Tab-separated table of C-alpha atoms in Angstrom:
chain	number	residue	atom	x	y	z
A	1	GLY	CA	7.909	0.996	3.831
A	2	SER	CA	6.653	0.380	0.335
A	3	TYR	CA	9.034	-2.578	0.074
A	4	PHE	CA	6.404	-4.620	1.955
A	5	LEU	CA	3.654	-3.912	-0.590
A	6	GLY	CA	4.747	-6.735	-2.875
A	7	ASP	CA	2.788	-9.986	-3.132
A	8	ASP	CA	5.409	-11.915	-1.151
A	9	ASP	CA	4.817	-9.823	1.966
A	10	ARG	CA	1.067	-9.261	1.644
A	11	GLU	CA	0.054	-11.677	4.396
A	12	LEU	CA	2.660	-10.172	6.741
A	13	VAL	CA	1.258	-6.669	6.206
A	14	LEU	CA	-2.318	-7.853	6.681
A	15	SER	CA	-1.389	-9.726	9.859
A	16	ILE	CA	0.223	-6.551	11.255
A	17	VAL	CA	-2.986	-4.606	10.577
A	18	ARG	CA	-5.085	-7.385	12.155
A	19	ALA	CA	-2.864	-7.481	15.225
A	20	GLY	CA	-2.986	-3.708	15.583
A	21	ARG	CA	-6.753	-3.717	15.309
A	22	LYS	CA	-7.047	-6.337	18.060
A	23	ALA	CA	-4.517	-4.617	20.317
A	24	VAL	CA	-5.896	-1.079	20.402
A	25	SER	CA	-9.251	0.644	20.541
A	26	ILE	CA	-8.251	3.586	18.347
A	27	PRO	CA	-8.590	3.636	14.543
A	28	ILE	CA	-5.847	1.990	12.490
A	29	PHE	CA	-4.567	4.229	9.683
A	30	VAL	CA	-2.507	2.802	6.803
A	31	LYS	CA	-0.526	4.645	4.119
A	32	ILE	CA	0.339	2.895	0.859
A	33	ARG	CA	1.705	3.799	-2.545
A	34	LEU	CA	0.302	2.890	-5.929
A	35	LEU	CA	0.885	-0.649	-7.121
A	36	ASP	CA	1.540	-1.522	-10.761
A	37	THR	CA	-2.135	-1.215	-11.749
A	38	VAL	CA	-5.204	0.529	-10.379
A	39	ASP	CA	-6.923	-2.859	-9.950
A	40	LYS	CA	-4.042	-4.174	-7.815
A	41	THR	CA	-4.096	-1.012	-5.711
A	42	ILE	CA	-7.845	-1.302	-5.146
A	43	ALA	CA	-7.505	-4.995	-4.250
A	44	LEU	CA	-4.850	-4.118	-1.653
A	45	CYS	CA	-7.101	-1.399	-0.203
A	46	GLU	CA	-9.946	-3.892	0.095
A	47	GLN	CA	-7.661	-6.405	1.819
A	48	LEU	CA	-6.434	-3.759	4.259
A	49	ARG	CA	-10.021	-2.683	4.986
A	50	ASP	CA	-11.028	-6.285	5.628
A	51	ALA	CA	-8.003	-6.718	7.921
A	52	GLY	CA	-9.183	-3.810	10.070
A	53	ALA	CA	-7.776	-0.591	8.622
A	54	SER	CA	-10.058	2.346	9.426
A	55	LEU	CA	-8.484	4.758	6.947
A	56	ILE	CA	-6.188	4.175	3.987
A	57	ALA	CA	-4.144	7.018	2.534
A	58	VAL	CA	-2.818	6.416	-0.973
A	59	HIS	CA	0.399	8.280	-1.720
A	60	ALA	CA	-0.041	8.785	-5.449
A	61	ARG	CA	3.390	7.560	-6.485
A	62	TYR	CA	4.457	4.037	-7.296
A	63	ARG	CA	6.141	1.894	-4.664
A	64	ALA	CA	9.919	2.043	-4.559
A	65	SER	CA	11.598	0.386	-7.494
A	66	PHE	CA	15.158	0.737	-8.625
A	67	GLU	CA	14.089	-0.189	-12.160
A	68	ARG	CA	11.275	2.368	-12.567
A	69	ASN	CA	12.139	5.605	-14.338
A	70	GLY	CA	10.153	8.652	-15.415
A	71	ALA	CA	6.801	9.834	-14.128
A	72	GLY	CA	5.774	8.002	-10.976
A	73	ALA	CA	9.289	6.774	-10.209
A	74	ARG	CA	10.154	6.501	-6.538
A	75	ASP	CA	11.501	10.042	-6.533
A	76	GLY	CA	9.329	11.306	-9.370
A	77	PRO	CA	6.212	13.467	-9.383
A	78	ALA	CA	2.882	12.297	-8.053
A	79	LEU	CA	0.479	10.724	-10.541
A	80	LEU	CA	-2.731	12.583	-9.893
A	81	ASP	CA	-4.221	12.009	-13.326
A	82	GLN	CA	-4.804	8.247	-12.977
């Protein structure tokens, strides 16, 4: 889940996408949540694309965080205005 979107697990996620791309002949679809900034989210999308993702869906809420409250919290409303 979104737990793996942190910097510590980035290479693991990218290696899973790379392995999937090598293993199958169908498109690889990836779903992510927003990271802390738009720039970080875009950078992740670019990394996933370069790893072999054919389509990236961005769920417009922040990744799970027990500290985050208010708009965009893990159970909060989507942030469609950013």
